[in-house]
């Protein structure tokens, strides 16, 4: 494991923050060179960056000659690299459960959070035009639907995959970075609210840059 490790990120990117929190929890930040990508200045769209990551997105991980994008995959790789850790269990069914919640976040929960953050926060902030009322209404409906799924899950454990945090928790927490700006309501999610409090108290979360 002597290969140099470089993480391309932005400190207020939800996906970047999920990976950063995982690194802090693993205690492995000293092994990583952090390369901040100024997404507002368009650095992620430069030909030099897109030659590395053709998606033109962050985070992006380099380990020697190995290249990896997608925050969930990066978290999985880092947890395996710096394990053993309860952060990403090795037992087949326990690992599948963690993977399930990461994929659920990508396909459902986080998808609608991103839309609400864009319509309710980024559009007014960056003068990107009027709110798409239909998109906002549909994502608000779907957010409430999937919030109930997460709330039910967290009613049976302190964290989403059991009694200890896993990379799935950090992935979900990252997606909720702009929960205030997106005006997300958690009145129907008392277990989610308690989980947010538990997550916010973790040293790995407290070590994150301020938003």
PDB file of C-alpha atoms in Angstrom:
ATOM      1  CA  UNK A   1       0.000   0.000   0.000  1.00  0.00           C
ATOM      2  CA  UNK A   2       2.798   2.395  -0.860  1.00  0.00           C
ATOM      3  CA  UNK A   3       0.957   4.000  -3.786  1.00  0.00           C
ATOM      4  CA  UNK A   4       0.301   7.711  -3.451  1.00  0.00           C
ATOM      5  CA  UNK A   5      -3.325   8.581  -2.812  1.00  0.00           C
ATOM      6  CA  UNK A   6      -4.901  11.778  -4.116  1.00  0.00           C
ATOM      7  CA  UNK A   7      -8.502  12.876  -3.574  1.00  0.00           C
ATOM      8  CA  UNK A   8      -9.972  15.529  -5.852  1.00  0.00           C
ATOM      9  CA  UNK A   9     -12.828  17.163  -3.948  1.00  0.00           C
ATOM     10  CA  UNK A  10     -14.646  20.323  -2.981  1.00  0.00           C
ATOM     11  CA  UNK A  11     -15.237  21.003   0.738  1.00  0.00           C
ATOM     12  CA  UNK A  12     -18.935  21.847   0.395  1.00  0.00           C
ATOM     13  CA  UNK A  13     -19.822  19.159  -2.153  1.00  0.00           C
ATOM     14  CA  UNK A  14     -22.214  16.673  -0.484  1.00  0.00           C
ATOM     15  CA  UNK A  15     -20.541  13.683  -2.158  1.00  0.00           C
ATOM     16  CA  UNK A  16     -17.072  14.957  -1.269  1.00  0.00           C
ATOM     17  CA  UNK A  17     -18.135  15.452   2.344  1.00  0.00           C
ATOM     18  CA  UNK A  18     -19.359  11.854   2.564  1.00  0.00           C
ATOM     19  CA  UNK A  19     -15.911  10.634   1.507  1.00  0.00           C
ATOM     20  CA  UNK A  20     -14.104  13.113   3.767  1.00  0.00           C
ATOM     21  CA  UNK A  21     -16.155  11.963   6.759  1.00  0.00           C
ATOM     22  CA  UNK A  22     -15.309   8.348   5.974  1.00  0.00           C
ATOM     23  CA  UNK A  23     -11.613   9.176   5.810  1.00  0.00           C
ATOM     24  CA  UNK A  24     -11.761  10.995   9.143  1.00  0.00           C
ATOM     25  CA  UNK A  25     -13.587   8.074  10.734  1.00  0.00           C
ATOM     26  CA  UNK A  26     -10.957   5.668   9.410  1.00  0.00           C
ATOM     27  CA  UNK A  27      -8.198   7.928  10.731  1.00  0.00           C
ATOM     28  CA  UNK A  28      -6.471   7.871   7.362  1.00  0.00           C
ATOM     29  CA  UNK A  29      -6.484  11.520   6.262  1.00  0.00           C
ATOM     30  CA  UNK A  30      -2.701  11.757   6.774  1.00  0.00           C
ATOM     31  CA  UNK A  31      -2.190   9.243   3.939  1.00  0.00           C
ATOM     32  CA  UNK A  32      -4.116  11.327   1.414  1.00  0.00           C
ATOM     33  CA  UNK A  33      -3.174  14.345  -0.671  1.00  0.00           C
ATOM     34  CA  UNK A  34      -6.241  16.565  -0.981  1.00  0.00           C
ATOM     35  CA  UNK A  35      -6.701  18.448  -4.254  1.00  0.00           C
ATOM     36  CA  UNK A  36      -9.468  21.019  -4.086  1.00  0.00           C
ATOM     37  CA  UNK A  37     -11.357  21.431  -7.363  1.00  0.00           C
ATOM     38  CA  UNK A  38     -12.994  24.844  -7.763  1.00  0.00           C
ATOM     39  CA  UNK A  39     -16.280  23.753  -9.271  1.00  0.00           C
ATOM     40  CA  UNK A  40     -17.661  27.304  -9.321  1.00  0.00           C
ATOM     41  CA  UNK A  41     -14.754  28.354 -11.533  1.00  0.00           C
ATOM     42  CA  UNK A  42     -15.429  25.390 -13.812  1.00  0.00           C
ATOM     43  CA  UNK A  43     -12.255  23.492 -12.978  1.00  0.00           C
ATOM     44  CA  UNK A  44     -14.099  20.157 -13.070  1.00  0.00           C
ATOM     45  CA  UNK A  45     -14.968  20.826 -16.721  1.00  0.00           C
ATOM     46  CA  UNK A  46     -11.447  21.620 -17.885  1.00  0.00           C
ATOM     47  CA  UNK A  47     -10.030  19.178 -20.467  1.00  0.00           C
ATOM     48  CA  UNK A  48      -7.167  18.355 -18.096  1.00  0.00           C
ATOM     49  CA  UNK A  49      -9.610  17.252 -15.388  1.00  0.00           C
ATOM     50  CA  UNK A  50     -12.020  15.481 -17.728  1.00  0.00           C
ATOM     51  CA  UNK A  51      -9.093  13.483 -19.067  1.00  0.00           C
ATOM     52  CA  UNK A  52      -8.943  12.018 -15.555  1.00  0.00           C
ATOM     53  CA  UNK A  53     -12.659  11.837 -14.840  1.00  0.00           C
ATOM     54  CA  UNK A  54     -14.746  12.037 -18.020  1.00  0.00           C
ATOM     55  CA  UNK A  55     -17.863  12.737 -15.944  1.00  0.00           C
ATOM     56  CA  UNK A  56     -16.418  16.091 -14.936  1.00  0.00           C
ATOM     57  CA  UNK A  57     -17.599  15.590 -11.364  1.00  0.00           C
ATOM     58  CA  UNK A  58     -16.200  15.207  -7.855  1.00  0.00           C
ATOM     59  CA  UNK A  59     -15.025  13.434  -5.783  1.00  0.00           C
ATOM     60  CA  UNK A  60     -12.406  11.554  -7.754  1.00  0.00           C
ATOM     61  CA  UNK A  61      -9.702   9.289  -6.324  1.00  0.00           C
ATOM     62  CA  UNK A  62      -6.251   8.444  -7.676  1.00  0.00           C
ATOM     63  CA  UNK A  63      -4.241   5.617  -6.124  1.00  0.00           C
ATOM     64  CA  UNK A  64      -1.059   5.219  -8.106  1.00  0.00           C
ATOM     65  CA  UNK A  65      -2.261   4.322 -11.588  1.00  0.00           C
ATOM     66  CA  UNK A  66      -5.729   3.348 -10.351  1.00  0.00           C
ATOM     67  CA  UNK A  67      -8.572   5.823 -10.995  1.00  0.00           C
ATOM     68  CA  UNK A  68     -11.937   5.776  -9.234  1.00  0.00           C
ATOM     69  CA  UNK A  69     -14.970   8.026  -9.275  1.00  0.00           C
ATOM     70  CA  UNK A  70     -18.413   7.794  -7.584  1.00  0.00           C
ATOM     71  CA  UNK A  71     -18.533   8.564  -3.876  1.00  0.00           C
ATOM     72  CA  UNK A  72     -20.060   5.222  -2.880  1.00  0.00           C
ATOM     73  CA  UNK A  73     -17.370   3.260  -4.696  1.00  0.00           C
ATOM     74  CA  UNK A  74     -14.667   5.494  -3.204  1.00  0.00           C
ATOM     75  CA  UNK A  75     -16.006   4.936   0.314  1.00  0.00           C
ATOM     76  CA  UNK A  76     -16.093   1.181  -0.270  1.00  0.00           C
ATOM     77  CA  UNK A  77     -12.540   1.164  -1.564  1.00  0.00           C
ATOM     78  CA  UNK A  78     -11.169   3.292   1.279  1.00  0.00           C
ATOM     79  CA  UNK A  79     -12.952   1.232   3.938  1.00  0.00           C
ATOM     80  CA  UNK A  80     -11.490  -1.957   2.465  1.00  0.00           C
ATOM     81  CA  UNK A  81      -8.044  -0.407   2.138  1.00  0.00           C
ATOM     82  CA  UNK A  82      -7.881   0.839   5.711  1.00  0.00           C
ATOM     83  CA  UNK A  83      -9.899  -1.923   7.371  1.00  0.00           C
ATOM     84  CA  UNK A  84     -10.632  -4.033   9.262  1.00  0.00           C
ATOM     85  CA  UNK A  85     -13.397  -1.761  10.450  1.00  0.00           C
ATOM     86  CA  UNK A  86     -17.057  -1.939  11.356  1.00  0.00           C
ATOM     87  CA  UNK A  87     -17.414   0.878   8.851  1.00  0.00           C
ATOM     88  CA  UNK A  88     -17.817  -1.650   6.017  1.00  0.00           C
ATOM     89  CA  UNK A  89     -18.446  -5.160   7.367  1.00  0.00           C
ATOM     90  CA  UNK A  90     -16.975  -8.144   5.556  1.00  0.00           C
ATOM     91  CA  UNK A  91     -19.770 -10.616   6.358  1.00  0.00           C
ATOM     92  CA  UNK A  92     -21.690 -11.199   3.125  1.00  0.00           C
ATOM     93  CA  UNK A  93     -25.203 -10.236   4.232  1.00  0.00           C
ATOM     94  CA  UNK A  94     -24.055  -7.356   6.444  1.00  0.00           C
ATOM     95  CA  UNK A  95     -22.050  -5.917   3.556  1.00  0.00           C
ATOM     96  CA  UNK A  96     -24.971  -6.354   1.166  1.00  0.00           C
ATOM     97  CA  UNK A  97     -27.140  -4.391   3.604  1.00  0.00           C
ATOM     98  CA  UNK A  98     -24.663  -1.498   3.644  1.00  0.00           C
ATOM     99  CA  UNK A  99     -24.453  -1.582  -0.160  1.00  0.00           C
ATOM    100  CA  UNK A 100     -28.246  -1.582  -0.352  1.00  0.00           C
ATOM    101  CA  UNK A 101     -28.559   1.705   1.557  1.00  0.00           C
ATOM    102  CA  UNK A 102     -25.875   3.411  -0.530  1.00  0.00           C
ATOM    103  CA  UNK A 103     -27.663   2.409  -3.729  1.00  0.00           C
ATOM    104  CA  UNK A 104     -31.031   3.393  -2.267  1.00  0.00           C
ATOM    105  CA  UNK A 105     -29.645   6.810  -1.445  1.00  0.00           C
ATOM    106  CA  UNK A 106     -28.303   7.262  -4.979  1.00  0.00           C
ATOM    107  CA  UNK A 107     -31.443   6.045  -6.725  1.00  0.00           C
ATOM    108  CA  UNK A 108     -34.157   7.484  -4.487  1.00  0.00           C
ATOM    109  CA  UNK A 109     -33.527   9.551  -1.368  1.00  0.00           C
ATOM    110  CA  UNK A 110     -30.525  11.600  -2.457  1.00  0.00           C
ATOM    111  CA  UNK A 111     -31.912  12.099  -5.959  1.00  0.00           C
ATOM    112  CA  UNK A 112     -34.874  14.088  -4.654  1.00  0.00           C
ATOM    113  CA  UNK A 113     -32.809  15.948  -2.084  1.00  0.00           C
ATOM    114  CA  UNK A 114     -30.580  17.193  -4.913  1.00  0.00           C
ATOM    115  CA  UNK A 115     -33.592  18.427  -6.866  1.00  0.00           C
ATOM    116  CA  UNK A 116     -35.034  20.264  -3.858  1.00  0.00           C
ATOM    117  CA  UNK A 117     -31.663  21.825  -3.045  1.00  0.00           C
ATOM    118  CA  UNK A 118     -31.334  22.990  -6.656  1.00  0.00           C
ATOM    119  CA  UNK A 119     -34.838  24.437  -6.907  1.00  0.00           C
ATOM    120  CA  UNK A 120     -35.082  25.952  -3.432  1.00  0.00           C
ATOM    121  CA  UNK A 121     -31.514  27.040  -2.724  1.00  0.00           C
ATOM    122  CA  UNK A 122     -29.167  27.104  -5.703  1.00  0.00           C
ATOM    123  CA  UNK A 123     -31.553  28.673  -8.205  1.00  0.00           C
ATOM    124  CA  UNK A 124     -32.314  31.732  -6.050  1.00  0.00           C
ATOM    125  CA  UNK A 125     -28.740  31.987  -4.809  1.00  0.00           C
ATOM    126  CA  UNK A 126     -27.156  31.849  -8.258  1.00  0.00           C
ATOM    127  CA  UNK A 127     -29.977  33.600 -10.166  1.00  0.00           C
ATOM    128  CA  UNK A 128     -30.625  30.535 -12.326  1.00  0.00           C
ATOM    129  CA  UNK A 129     -34.207  31.420 -13.160  1.00  0.00           C
ATOM    130  CA  UNK A 130     -37.618  30.593 -11.707  1.00  0.00           C
ATOM    131  CA  UNK A 131     -38.354  27.503  -9.681  1.00  0.00           C
ATOM    132  CA  UNK A 132     -39.673  24.534 -11.637  1.00  0.00           C
ATOM    133  CA  UNK A 133     -42.829  24.075  -9.595  1.00  0.00           C
ATOM    134  CA  UNK A 134     -43.645  20.649 -11.014  1.00  0.00           C
ATOM    135  CA  UNK A 135     -40.165  19.282 -10.303  1.00  0.00           C
ATOM    136  CA  UNK A 136     -40.211  20.757  -6.801  1.00  0.00           C
ATOM    137  CA  UNK A 137     -43.650  19.344  -6.028  1.00  0.00           C
ATOM    138  CA  UNK A 138     -42.773  15.852  -7.274  1.00  0.00           C
ATOM    139  CA  UNK A 139     -39.458  15.731  -5.413  1.00  0.00           C
ATOM    140  CA  UNK A 140     -41.085  17.006  -2.213  1.00  0.00           C
ATOM    141  CA  UNK A 141     -43.632  14.196  -2.490  1.00  0.00           C
ATOM    142  CA  UNK A 142     -40.953  11.584  -3.149  1.00  0.00           C
ATOM    143  CA  UNK A 143     -38.705  12.915  -0.380  1.00  0.00           C
ATOM    144  CA  UNK A 144     -41.554  12.453   2.109  1.00  0.00           C
ATOM    145  CA  UNK A 145     -42.139   8.941   0.769  1.00  0.00           C
ATOM    146  CA  UNK A 146     -38.536   7.863   1.146  1.00  0.00           C
ATOM    147  CA  UNK A 147     -38.084   9.696   4.440  1.00  0.00           C
ATOM    148  CA  UNK A 148     -40.692   7.339   5.881  1.00  0.00           C
ATOM    149  CA  UNK A 149     -38.653   4.349   4.651  1.00  0.00           C
ATOM    150  CA  UNK A 150     -35.487   5.657   6.299  1.00  0.00           C
ATOM    151  CA  UNK A 151     -37.383   6.571   9.470  1.00  0.00           C
ATOM    152  CA  UNK A 152     -38.780   3.064   9.774  1.00  0.00           C
ATOM    153  CA  UNK A 153     -35.298   1.586   9.324  1.00  0.00           C
ATOM    154  CA  UNK A 154     -33.781   3.856  11.970  1.00  0.00           C
ATOM    155  CA  UNK A 155     -36.508   2.876  14.398  1.00  0.00           C
ATOM    156  CA  UNK A 156     -34.780  -0.494  14.817  1.00  0.00           C
ATOM    157  CA  UNK A 157     -31.177   0.673  15.233  1.00  0.00           C
ATOM    158  CA  UNK A 158     -29.046   3.666  16.069  1.00  0.00           C
ATOM    159  CA  UNK A 159     -27.621   3.726  12.536  1.00  0.00           C
ATOM    160  CA  UNK A 160     -28.946   2.672   9.170  1.00  0.00           C
ATOM    161  CA  UNK A 161     -27.244  -0.738   9.092  1.00  0.00           C
ATOM    162  CA  UNK A 162     -27.065  -1.515  12.809  1.00  0.00           C
ATOM    163  CA  UNK A 163     -25.760  -0.095  16.051  1.00  0.00           C
ATOM    164  CA  UNK A 164     -22.538   1.398  14.651  1.00  0.00           C
ATOM    165  CA  UNK A 165     -22.016   3.852  11.788  1.00  0.00           C
ATOM    166  CA  UNK A 166     -21.067   2.452   8.403  1.00  0.00           C
ATOM    167  CA  UNK A 167     -20.159   4.054   5.107  1.00  0.00           C
ATOM    168  CA  UNK A 168     -23.893   4.015   4.308  1.00  0.00           C
ATOM    169  CA  UNK A 169     -24.496   6.485   7.142  1.00  0.00           C
ATOM    170  CA  UNK A 170     -21.790   8.812   5.862  1.00  0.00           C
ATOM    171  CA  UNK A 171     -23.179   8.547   2.341  1.00  0.00           C
ATOM    172  CA  UNK A 172     -26.669   9.457   3.542  1.00  0.00           C
ATOM    173  CA  UNK A 173     -25.418  12.234   5.798  1.00  0.00           C
ATOM    174  CA  UNK A 174     -23.501  13.759   2.906  1.00  0.00           C
ATOM    175  CA  UNK A 175     -26.689  13.852   0.833  1.00  0.00           C
ATOM    176  CA  UNK A 176     -28.329  15.868   3.619  1.00  0.00           C
ATOM    177  CA  UNK A 177     -25.614  18.544   3.696  1.00  0.00           C
ATOM    178  CA  UNK A 178     -28.027  21.241   2.478  1.00  0.00           C
ATOM    179  CA  UNK A 179     -31.105  20.076   4.364  1.00  0.00           C
ATOM    180  CA  UNK A 180     -31.727  23.582   5.691  1.00  0.00           C
ATOM    181  CA  UNK A 181     -31.255  25.359   2.369  1.00  0.00           C
ATOM    182  CA  UNK A 182     -33.431  22.748   0.668  1.00  0.00           C
ATOM    183  CA  UNK A 183     -36.097  23.336   3.330  1.00  0.00           C
ATOM    184  CA  UNK A 184     -36.417  19.649   4.093  1.00  0.00           C
ATOM    185  CA  UNK A 185     -38.978  18.804   6.746  1.00  0.00           C
ATOM    186  CA  UNK A 186     -38.338  16.046   9.270  1.00  0.00           C
ATOM    187  CA  UNK A 187     -41.479  16.346  11.401  1.00  0.00           C
ATOM    188  CA  UNK A 188     -42.579  12.922  10.150  1.00  0.00           C
ATOM    189  CA  UNK A 189     -39.155  11.433  10.766  1.00  0.00           C
ATOM    190  CA  UNK A 190     -38.410  11.462  14.488  1.00  0.00           C
ATOM    191  CA  UNK A 191     -35.935   8.588  14.192  1.00  0.00           C
ATOM    192  CA  UNK A 192     -34.171  10.364  11.337  1.00  0.00           C
ATOM    193  CA  UNK A 193     -33.908  13.486  13.484  1.00  0.00           C
ATOM    194  CA  UNK A 194     -32.257  11.506  16.284  1.00  0.00           C
ATOM    195  CA  UNK A 195     -29.919   9.873  13.771  1.00  0.00           C
ATOM    196  CA  UNK A 196     -28.926  13.296  12.458  1.00  0.00           C
ATOM    197  CA  UNK A 197     -28.074  14.333  16.012  1.00  0.00           C
ATOM    198  CA  UNK A 198     -25.986  11.177  16.533  1.00  0.00           C
ATOM    199  CA  UNK A 199     -24.190  11.668  13.243  1.00  0.00           C
ATOM    200  CA  UNK A 200     -23.516  15.356  13.912  1.00  0.00           C
ATOM    201  CA  UNK A 201     -21.873  14.425  17.207  1.00  0.00           C
ATOM    202  CA  UNK A 202     -19.366  12.049  15.603  1.00  0.00           C
ATOM    203  CA  UNK A 203     -15.773  13.371  15.536  1.00  0.00           C
ATOM    204  CA  UNK A 204     -15.564  12.517  11.822  1.00  0.00           C
ATOM    205  CA  UNK A 205     -18.488  14.841  11.086  1.00  0.00           C
ATOM    206  CA  UNK A 206     -17.243  17.578  13.375  1.00  0.00           C
ATOM    207  CA  UNK A 207     -13.908  17.495  11.534  1.00  0.00           C
ATOM    208  CA  UNK A 208     -15.566  18.461   8.237  1.00  0.00           C
ATOM    209  CA  UNK A 209     -15.073  21.976   6.857  1.00  0.00           C
ATOM    210  CA  UNK A 210     -17.905  24.387   7.630  1.00  0.00           C
ATOM    211  CA  UNK A 211     -20.540  24.761   4.918  1.00  0.00           C
TER     212      UNK A 211
END
